[in-house]
Tab-separated table of C-alpha atoms in Angstrom:
chain	number	residue	atom	x	y	z
D	129	MET	CA	4.672	21.614	-9.542
D	130	LEU	CA	7.425	19.350	-10.582
D	131	ARG	CA	9.444	20.585	-13.640
D	132	THR	CA	9.477	17.953	-16.306
D	133	ARG	CA	11.807	17.449	-18.978
D	134	PRO	CA	11.401	16.361	-22.507
D	135	THR	CA	11.313	12.620	-22.692
D	136	THR	CA	14.273	12.592	-25.180
D	137	GLU	CA	16.413	13.428	-22.056
D	138	PHE	CA	15.332	10.236	-20.412
D	139	THR	CA	17.467	8.495	-23.220
D	140	GLY	CA	20.505	9.742	-21.738
D	141	TYR	CA	19.457	8.908	-18.036
D	142	LEU	CA	18.657	5.457	-19.259
D	143	ALA	CA	22.153	5.002	-20.873
D	144	ALA	CA	23.782	6.278	-17.666
D	145	TRP	CA	21.833	4.061	-15.495
D	146	THR	CA	22.628	0.843	-17.948
D	147	SER	CA	26.223	1.478	-17.725
D	148	SER	CA	26.128	2.148	-13.939
D	149	ALA	CA	24.341	-1.326	-13.646
D	150	LEU	CA	27.217	-2.907	-15.670
D	151	GLY	CA	29.561	-1.416	-13.248
D	152	ASP	CA	27.457	-3.115	-10.420
D	153	GLY	CA	27.599	-6.496	-12.098
D	154	LEU	CA	31.308	-6.218	-12.777
D	155	ARG	CA	32.133	-5.106	-9.337
D	156	ALA	CA	29.721	-8.141	-7.740
D	157	THR	CA	32.183	-10.649	-9.466
D	158	ALA	CA	35.577	-8.539	-9.316
D	159	LEU	CA	35.497	-7.682	-5.378
D	160	PRO	CA	35.010	-11.373	-4.277
D	161	LEU	CA	37.414	-12.976	-6.810
D	162	LEU	CA	39.968	-10.411	-5.733
D	163	ALA	CA	39.373	-10.999	-2.125
D	164	SER	CA	39.415	-14.558	-2.705
D	165	SER	CA	42.533	-14.529	-4.862
D	166	LEU	CA	44.492	-13.171	-1.640
D	167	ALA	CA	44.173	-16.497	0.291
D	168	ALA	CA	42.343	-14.651	2.791
D	169	GLY	CA	39.786	-17.289	3.265
D	170	PRO	CA	36.095	-17.386	3.610
D	171	ARG	CA	36.372	-14.915	6.653
D	172	GLY	CA	38.300	-12.217	4.634
D	173	VAL	CA	35.805	-12.648	1.586
D	174	ALA	CA	32.928	-12.251	3.980
D	175	VAL	CA	34.320	-9.124	5.501
D	176	VAL	CA	34.675	-7.511	2.181
D	177	ALA	CA	30.968	-8.314	1.294
D	178	ALA	CA	29.828	-6.895	4.518
D	179	ALA	CA	31.745	-3.704	4.082
D	180	GLY	CA	29.877	-3.207	0.919
D	181	GLY	CA	26.447	-3.850	2.493
D	182	ALA	CA	27.120	-1.912	5.570
D	183	PRO	CA	26.532	1.629	4.408
D	184	TRP	CA	22.768	0.977	3.865
D	185	LEU	CA	22.672	0.512	7.766
D	186	VAL	CA	25.006	3.481	8.330
D	187	PHE	CA	23.545	5.944	5.688
D	188	GLY	CA	20.441	4.462	4.478
D	189	LEU	CA	18.218	6.921	6.186
D	190	VAL	CA	20.184	10.044	6.389
D	191	SER	CA	20.863	9.726	2.780
D	192	GLY	CA	17.355	10.664	1.894
D	193	VAL	CA	17.604	14.123	3.766
D	194	PHE	CA	20.158	15.284	1.686
D	195	VAL	CA	18.528	13.940	-1.518
D	196	ASP	CA	15.621	16.390	-0.605
D	197	ARG	CA	17.982	19.267	0.017
D	198	TRP	CA	20.484	19.073	-3.015
D	199	PRO	CA	20.076	18.816	-6.617
D	200	ARG	CA	19.469	14.934	-7.388
D	201	LEU	CA	21.154	14.661	-10.722
D	202	ARG	CA	24.250	16.543	-9.475
D	203	MET	CA	24.542	14.153	-6.541
D	204	MET	CA	24.337	11.149	-9.034
D	205	VAL	CA	27.379	12.783	-11.094
D	206	ALA	CA	29.587	13.095	-8.183
D	207	VAL	CA	28.915	9.785	-7.018
D	208	GLN	CA	29.627	8.211	-10.464
D	209	LEU	CA	32.871	10.028	-10.400
D	210	THR	CA	33.646	8.911	-7.071
D	211	ARG	CA	33.202	5.228	-7.879
D	212	ALA	CA	35.283	5.642	-10.941
D	213	ALA	CA	38.331	7.200	-8.955
D	214	ALA	CA	37.789	4.441	-6.143
D	215	LEU	CA	38.170	1.797	-8.599
D	216	GLY	CA	40.825	3.467	-10.579
D	217	ALA	CA	43.014	3.711	-7.526
D	218	LEU	CA	42.276	0.195	-6.796
D	219	ALA	CA	43.381	-1.002	-10.336
D	220	ALA	CA	46.735	1.028	-9.606
D	221	LEU	CA	46.992	-0.963	-6.687
D	222	VAL	CA	46.430	-4.250	-7.959
D	223	ALA	CA	48.820	-3.435	-10.913
D	224	ALA	CA	51.464	-2.661	-8.128
D	225	ASP	CA	50.597	-5.760	-6.200
D	226	LEU	CA	49.809	-3.679	-3.113
D	227	VAL	CA	46.180	-4.843	-2.426
D	228	GLY	CA	45.270	-6.439	0.855
D	229	ILE	CA	42.021	-7.074	2.644
D	230	PRO	CA	42.067	-3.734	4.422
D	231	VAL	CA	42.179	-1.943	1.171
D	232	LEU	CA	39.282	-3.736	-0.464
D	233	VAL	CA	37.156	-3.235	2.810
D	234	VAL	CA	37.791	0.365	2.334
D	235	VAL	CA	37.110	0.301	-1.488
D	236	ALA	CA	33.895	-1.730	-0.829
D	237	PHE	CA	32.623	0.508	1.771
D	238	VAL	CA	33.095	3.582	-0.461
D	239	LEU	CA	31.592	1.914	-3.460
D	240	GLY	CA	28.745	0.778	-0.999
D	241	THR	CA	28.032	4.362	0.225
D	242	CYS	CA	27.924	5.727	-3.299
D	243	GLU	CA	25.251	2.987	-4.064
D	244	VAL	CA	23.075	4.253	-1.316
D	245	VAL	CA	23.181	7.862	-2.397
D	246	PHE	CA	22.946	6.869	-6.108
D	247	ASP	CA	19.885	4.623	-5.523
D	248	VAL	CA	17.863	7.070	-3.500
D	249	ALA	CA	18.851	10.031	-5.603
D	250	ALA	CA	17.975	8.069	-8.894
D	251	HIS	CA	14.581	6.867	-7.819
D	252	SER	CA	13.771	10.458	-6.454
D	253	ALA	CA	14.869	12.162	-9.664
D	254	LEU	CA	12.914	10.291	-12.146
D	255	PRO	CA	9.553	12.062	-11.651
D	256	SER	CA	11.331	15.297	-12.628
D	257	ILE	CA	12.874	13.762	-15.919
D	258	VAL	CA	9.495	12.040	-17.534
D	259	PRO	CA	5.857	13.134	-17.152
D	260	ARG	CA	3.919	11.504	-14.488
D	261	GLU	CA	2.186	9.282	-16.711
D	262	GLN	CA	5.310	7.616	-18.229
D	263	LEU	CA	6.848	6.721	-14.990
D	264	GLN	CA	5.613	3.255	-15.398
D	265	LYS	CA	7.015	2.971	-18.855
D	266	ALA	CA	10.299	4.396	-17.809
D	267	ASN	CA	10.659	2.124	-14.578
D	268	SER	CA	10.313	-0.773	-16.840
D	269	ARG	CA	12.952	0.162	-19.016
D	270	LEU	CA	15.395	1.037	-16.069
D	271	LEU	CA	14.757	-2.352	-14.325
D	272	LEU	CA	15.169	-4.062	-17.911
D	273	GLY	CA	18.631	-2.334	-18.309
D	274	GLU	CA	19.610	-3.026	-14.393
D	275	ILE	CA	18.681	-6.947	-14.766
D	276	SER	CA	20.570	-7.507	-18.006
D	277	MET	CA	23.602	-5.648	-16.965
D	278	ALA	CA	23.880	-5.844	-13.106
D	279	GLU	CA	22.527	-9.791	-12.920
D	280	LEU	CA	23.714	-11.163	-16.383
D	281	ALA	CA	26.115	-9.357	-18.735
D	282	GLY	CA	28.318	-7.585	-15.764
D	283	PRO	CA	29.061	-10.948	-13.618
D	284	LEU	CA	29.658	-12.697	-16.709
D	285	ILE	CA	32.118	-10.191	-18.267
D	286	GLY	CA	33.818	-9.626	-14.819
D	287	GLY	CA	34.516	-13.209	-14.393
D	288	VAL	CA	35.977	-13.535	-17.962
D	289	LEU	CA	37.875	-10.356	-17.372
D	290	PHE	CA	39.414	-11.430	-14.307
D	291	ALA	CA	40.238	-14.735	-15.501
D	292	VAL	CA	42.242	-13.002	-18.049
D	293	ALA	CA	43.986	-10.345	-15.289
D	294	ALA	CA	42.573	-8.999	-12.121
D	295	VAL	CA	43.543	-5.467	-12.976
D	296	LEU	CA	41.802	-5.512	-16.358
D	297	ALA	CA	38.377	-6.399	-14.500
D	298	VAL	CA	38.959	-3.785	-12.116
D	299	ALA	CA	39.892	-1.064	-14.725
D	300	VAL	CA	36.839	-1.885	-17.000
D	301	ASN	CA	34.741	-1.551	-13.953
D	302	ALA	CA	36.146	1.836	-13.390
D	303	ALA	CA	35.516	2.710	-16.861
D	304	ALA	CA	31.889	1.780	-16.690
D	305	PHE	CA	31.440	4.092	-14.095
D	306	LEU	CA	33.223	6.805	-15.751
D	307	VAL	CA	30.948	6.399	-18.895
D	308	ALA	CA	27.976	6.662	-16.506
D	309	PHE	CA	29.376	9.958	-14.997
D	310	GLY	CA	29.989	11.448	-18.429
D	311	LEU	CA	26.230	10.448	-19.569
D	312	LEU	CA	24.888	11.911	-16.289
D	313	ALA	CA	26.978	15.068	-16.675
D	314	LEU	CA	25.181	15.728	-20.095
D	315	THR	CA	21.746	15.258	-18.416
D	316	VAL	CA	22.309	17.680	-15.553
D	317	GLY	CA	20.023	20.752	-15.512
D	318	SER	CA	17.200	21.705	-13.330
D	319	ALA	CA	15.738	18.237	-13.311
D	320	GLY	CA	16.015	16.282	-10.182
D	321	ARG	CA	16.306	19.692	-7.998
D	322	PRO	CA	13.832	19.507	-5.084
D	323	GLU	CA	11.196	22.368	-4.546
D	324	PRO	CA	13.173	25.162	-2.378
D	325	ARG	CA	12.274	24.818	1.272
D	326	GLU	CA	13.721	25.735	4.562
D	327	PRO	CA	15.511	22.679	5.879
D	328	GLY	CA	15.124	21.913	9.562
D	329	SER	CA	17.814	19.842	11.463
D	330	ILE	CA	18.933	16.402	10.137
D	331	GLY	CA	16.753	14.811	12.923
D	332	GLN	CA	13.790	16.711	12.341
D	333	ASP	CA	13.926	15.869	8.649
D	334	LEU	CA	14.389	12.237	9.252
D	335	ARG	CA	11.267	12.276	11.426
D	336	ASP	CA	9.184	14.162	9.069
D	337	GLY	CA	10.071	11.440	6.487
D	338	ALA	CA	9.369	8.641	8.656
D	339	ARG	CA	6.076	10.156	9.894
D	340	TRP	CA	4.934	10.643	6.359
D	341	PHE	CA	5.857	7.179	5.502
D	342	PHE	CA	3.909	5.327	8.193
D	343	ARG	CA	0.872	7.607	7.915
D	344	ALA	CA	0.349	6.742	4.157
D	345	ARG	CA	-1.383	3.713	4.343
D	346	THR	CA	-1.044	2.265	0.929
D	347	VAL	CA	2.772	3.380	0.573
D	348	ARG	CA	3.337	1.549	3.875
D	349	ALA	CA	1.447	-1.623	2.928
D	350	ILE	CA	3.531	-2.026	-0.309
D	351	SER	CA	6.748	-1.496	1.717
D	352	VAL	CA	5.673	-4.281	4.164
D	353	LEU	CA	4.887	-6.803	1.298
D	354	SER	CA	8.304	-5.615	-0.338
D	355	VAL	CA	10.058	-6.679	3.053
D	356	ALA	CA	8.193	-10.104	3.313
D	357	VAL	CA	9.452	-10.935	-0.305
D	358	ASN	CA	12.866	-9.860	0.562
D	359	LEU	CA	13.264	-11.640	3.816
D	360	ALA	CA	12.041	-14.868	1.941
D	361	SER	CA	13.937	-14.092	-1.196
D	362	GLY	CA	17.310	-13.209	0.736
D	363	GLY	CA	16.924	-16.582	2.529
D	364	PHE	CA	16.258	-18.589	-0.198
D	365	LEU	CA	18.848	-17.498	-2.458
D	366	ALA	CA	21.384	-17.635	0.196
D	367	ILE	CA	20.913	-21.295	0.414
D	368	LEU	CA	20.233	-21.897	-3.239
D	369	VAL	CA	23.798	-23.269	-4.202
D	370	VAL	CA	23.544	-25.816	-1.394
D	371	LEU	CA	20.228	-26.921	-2.422
D	372	ALA	CA	21.367	-27.174	-6.032
D	373	ARG	CA	24.299	-29.364	-4.936
D	374	GLU	CA	22.737	-31.423	-2.148
D	375	ARG	CA	19.220	-32.102	-3.307
D	376	LEU	CA	18.906	-31.280	-6.819
D	377	GLY	CA	22.061	-32.898	-7.963
D	378	VAL	CA	23.489	-30.178	-10.063
D	379	GLY	CA	26.880	-28.825	-10.041
D	380	ALA	CA	28.229	-25.313	-10.893
D	381	VAL	CA	26.888	-25.061	-14.264
D	382	GLY	CA	23.384	-26.057	-13.092
D	383	TYR	CA	23.505	-23.700	-10.318
D	384	GLY	CA	24.520	-20.779	-12.557
D	385	VAL	CA	21.438	-21.670	-14.849
D	386	LEU	CA	19.192	-21.329	-11.962
D	387	VAL	CA	20.357	-18.163	-11.365
D	388	ALA	CA	20.033	-16.858	-14.748
D	389	VAL	CA	16.674	-18.367	-15.227
D	390	GLY	CA	15.289	-15.862	-12.270
D	391	SER	CA	16.908	-13.143	-14.048
D	392	VAL	CA	15.365	-14.023	-17.333
D	393	GLY	CA	11.869	-14.000	-15.619
D	394	GLY	CA	12.617	-10.533	-14.464
D	395	LEU	CA	13.694	-9.455	-18.082
D	396	ILE	CA	10.442	-10.574	-19.467
D	397	ALA	CA	8.640	-8.906	-16.827
D	398	GLY	CA	10.479	-5.649	-17.557
D	399	ALA	CA	9.665	-5.980	-21.322
D	400	VAL	CA	5.988	-6.268	-20.752
D	401	GLY	CA	5.801	-3.967	-17.530
D	402	ASP	CA	4.862	-0.767	-19.168
D	403	ARG	CA	1.902	-2.383	-20.992
D	404	LEU	CA	-0.150	-3.174	-17.689
D	405	ALA	CA	-0.711	0.565	-17.145
D	406	GLY	CA	-4.208	0.556	-15.856
D	407	ALA	CA	-5.165	1.550	-12.360
D	408	GLY	CA	-6.783	-1.702	-12.001
D	409	GLN	CA	-4.006	-3.639	-13.460
D	410	ARG	CA	-1.438	-2.071	-11.116
D	411	ARG	CA	-3.813	-2.916	-8.038
D	412	ALA	CA	-4.393	-6.408	-9.070
D	413	ILE	CA	-0.248	-6.781	-9.744
D	414	CYS	CA	0.163	-5.575	-6.222
D	415	LEU	CA	-2.347	-8.087	-4.859
D	416	ALA	CA	-1.144	-10.810	-6.833
D	417	ALA	CA	2.514	-10.543	-6.813
D	418	GLY	CA	2.883	-12.039	-2.904
D	419	PRO	CA	0.592	-14.968	-3.475
D	420	VAL	CA	2.341	-15.959	-6.682
D	421	ILE	CA	5.786	-15.604	-5.173
D	422	ALA	CA	4.710	-17.800	-2.200
D	423	ALA	CA	3.417	-20.473	-4.450
D	424	ALA	CA	6.524	-20.511	-6.487
D	425	PHE	CA	8.571	-21.207	-2.938
D	426	LEU	CA	6.025	-23.622	-1.855
D	427	ALA	CA	6.554	-25.517	-5.026
D	428	VAL	CA	10.151	-25.809	-4.354
D	429	GLY	CA	9.509	-27.399	-0.933
D	430	VAL	CA	6.920	-29.841	-2.260
D	431	PHE	CA	8.854	-30.811	-5.148
D	432	PRO	CA	12.581	-30.269	-4.820
D	433	THR	CA	13.812	-30.913	-8.448
D	434	TRP	CA	15.756	-29.184	-10.916
D	435	PRO	CA	12.858	-28.351	-13.346
D	436	VAL	CA	10.511	-27.349	-10.788
D	437	THR	CA	13.154	-25.034	-9.069
D	438	ALA	CA	13.922	-23.461	-12.404
D	439	LEU	CA	10.352	-22.880	-13.252
D	440	ALA	CA	9.734	-21.532	-9.749
D	441	LEU	CA	12.582	-18.875	-10.079
D	442	ALA	CA	11.367	-17.718	-13.502
D	443	VAL	CA	8.043	-17.149	-11.808
D	444	TRP	CA	9.609	-15.463	-8.653
D	445	GLY	CA	11.664	-13.410	-11.100
D	446	ALA	CA	8.838	-12.223	-13.142
D	447	ALA	CA	6.406	-11.497	-10.308
D	448	ALA	CA	8.889	-9.754	-8.179
D	449	THR	CA	9.941	-7.459	-11.049
D	450	LEU	CA	6.406	-6.561	-12.125
D	451	PHE	CA	5.704	-5.724	-8.592
D	452	ASN	CA	8.862	-3.676	-8.258
D	453	ILE	CA	7.898	-1.623	-11.481
D	454	VAL	CA	4.209	-1.038	-10.283
D	455	ALA	CA	5.452	-0.401	-6.404
D	456	LEU	CA	8.183	2.144	-7.580
D	457	SER	CA	6.248	4.012	-10.049
D	458	PHE	CA	3.310	4.203	-7.506
D	459	ARG	CA	5.527	5.514	-4.674
D	460	GLN	CA	7.088	8.167	-6.994
D	461	ALA	CA	3.715	9.421	-8.205
D	462	ALA	CA	2.209	9.328	-4.531
D	463	VAL	CA	4.873	11.089	-2.489
D	464	PRO	CA	5.054	14.643	-2.557
D	465	ASP	CA	8.351	15.606	-4.379
D	466	GLU	CA	10.152	17.554	-1.394
D	467	MET	CA	9.612	14.476	0.567
D	468	LEU	CA	10.329	11.767	-1.873
D	469	GLY	CA	14.027	11.342	-1.231
D	470	ARG	CA	13.338	10.535	2.609
D	471	VAL	CA	10.417	8.267	2.051
D	472	THR	CA	12.418	6.458	-0.529
D	473	ALA	CA	15.334	6.189	2.091
D	474	VAL	CA	12.843	4.539	4.605
D	475	HIS	CA	11.530	2.027	2.262
D	476	ARG	CA	14.886	1.095	0.821
D	477	PHE	CA	16.417	0.880	4.247
D	478	LEU	CA	13.646	-1.604	5.147
D	479	VAL	CA	13.743	-3.464	2.138
D	480	TRP	CA	17.526	-3.898	1.887
D	481	GLY	CA	18.051	-4.755	5.638
D	482	ALA	CA	15.534	-7.667	5.046
D	483	LEU	CA	17.987	-9.552	2.526
D	484	PRO	CA	20.711	-10.085	4.986
D	485	LEU	CA	18.406	-10.819	7.902
D	486	GLY	CA	16.607	-13.579	5.542
D	487	ALA	CA	20.179	-14.847	4.718
D	488	LEU	CA	21.094	-15.167	8.201
D	489	ALA	CA	17.785	-16.942	9.313
D	490	ALA	CA	17.801	-19.255	6.284
D	491	GLY	CA	21.445	-20.497	7.371
D	492	PHE	CA	20.288	-21.336	10.827
D	493	LEU	CA	17.179	-22.911	9.695
D	494	ALA	CA	19.163	-24.998	7.066
D	495	ASP	CA	21.467	-26.064	9.761
D	496	ALA	CA	18.543	-27.021	12.359
D	497	ALA	CA	15.864	-28.546	9.940
D	498	GLY	CA	17.637	-29.158	6.600
D	499	VAL	CA	18.231	-27.055	3.351
D	500	THR	CA	14.693	-28.486	2.370
D	501	ALA	CA	12.816	-26.707	4.975
D	502	VAL	CA	13.954	-23.147	3.734
D	503	ALA	CA	11.648	-22.787	0.658
D	504	PRO	CA	8.381	-23.609	2.617
D	505	ALA	CA	9.690	-21.262	5.502
D	506	ALA	CA	10.037	-18.551	2.691
D	507	ALA	CA	6.507	-19.200	1.234
D	508	ALA	CA	5.180	-19.009	4.797
D	509	VAL	CA	6.977	-15.553	5.269
D	510	VAL	CA	5.559	-14.250	1.938
D	511	ALA	CA	2.153	-15.441	3.065
D	512	VAL	CA	2.246	-13.692	6.391
D	513	GLY	CA	3.337	-10.481	4.407
D	514	VAL	CA	0.241	-10.882	2.078
D	515	LEU	CA	-2.123	-11.427	5.061
D	516	ALA	CA	-0.858	-8.313	6.777
D	517	VAL	CA	-1.468	-5.844	3.587
D	518	TRP	CA	-4.333	-7.864	1.702
D	519	ARG	CA	-6.871	-5.369	3.510
D	520	PRO	CA	-5.167	-1.966	3.089
D	521	LEU	CA	-4.271	-2.930	-0.615
D	522	SER	CA	-7.430	-4.391	-1.631
D	523	GLN	CA	-9.662	-1.637	0.005
D	524	ALA	CA	-7.318	1.242	-1.332
D	525	PRO	CA	-9.576	3.261	-4.056
D	526	ARG	CA	-8.829	2.119	-7.539
D	527	ASP	CA	-7.859	5.831	-8.753
D	528	GLN	CA	-5.234	5.815	-6.185
D	529	PHE	CA	-3.441	3.578	-8.386
D	530	ALA	CA	-3.635	5.863	-11.362
D	531	LEU	CA	-0.785	7.811	-12.667
């Protein structure tokens, strides 16, 4: 049996998560701006961005093995301290005017590695912090904090701080992770500790996790749909700035509003996600999210205007967030605790890997057929994903979605 903690301890966990999300949002702005300020050109900026994303490909799967072996909250504490130290060192180098692209590549890779471990450990630790029946409520609040900080407040604050002084943006970024470290340190206990077991080799543990994932029909189906949605979303968002400029006739402000609208849709979904808590409602969300997202992309393809695109992004943000809340809660409840880190790692590896692939494909498609071809193609990708998983999801027993 999992050991659960009083729900009051979730408050500290949520505060630490929110502070960490703020750090992610600050980083998302500070590092690209810092790279751009070094006159490295687009290639230099892209290399820094690639270094930040590469750890998902390098460590995405193996991270789950260690998350299933070691105390999860303690891993999260160590990761936050490492993030704060890396950014503190970067702030010192910025102040001394000793920063170049190689330094930013190393820092971005370290921060990306920390993100991989933190993400897998955090999702795997939650079932030991809150009771099973409160997982959906907890995930709704966590995603609400993540969207508000990582997608809205963080990038905005980071841009303002960087405009004042680059070192200030980096230092505040370090402070956000340091606060998260302190809050998590206060939460550490037996929560998040996997059940004792005799570990095998890393390779054997990886195979066991992958085998469980691919044999679990409903868990696998939800992940397949997530991959399809991320392939489409990664492609559409990658060319959104070009679509806004060339077809919608809006500049930087209009593009910024479009990005924010998608986040606002996610915030609304996060605020109501814990209320859709019935087993039938959860299954309905899993079945409806894909068609709704496909319809949103298709609407942009058929009516490429700013109002339609804004509405479509709001719908996309709400549907994707509701689906993520339900899918995450379902997986945490369905997967055995001793296997949760590895199964989560397999899922995150596939889902996060789909984003850059979608972006790359959208770039080639836009060059070949025009930027307006991307939205219908995104709709088609999601539609294929829906068709692939409709039978296993619709035939899954209703009580399988109960928490």
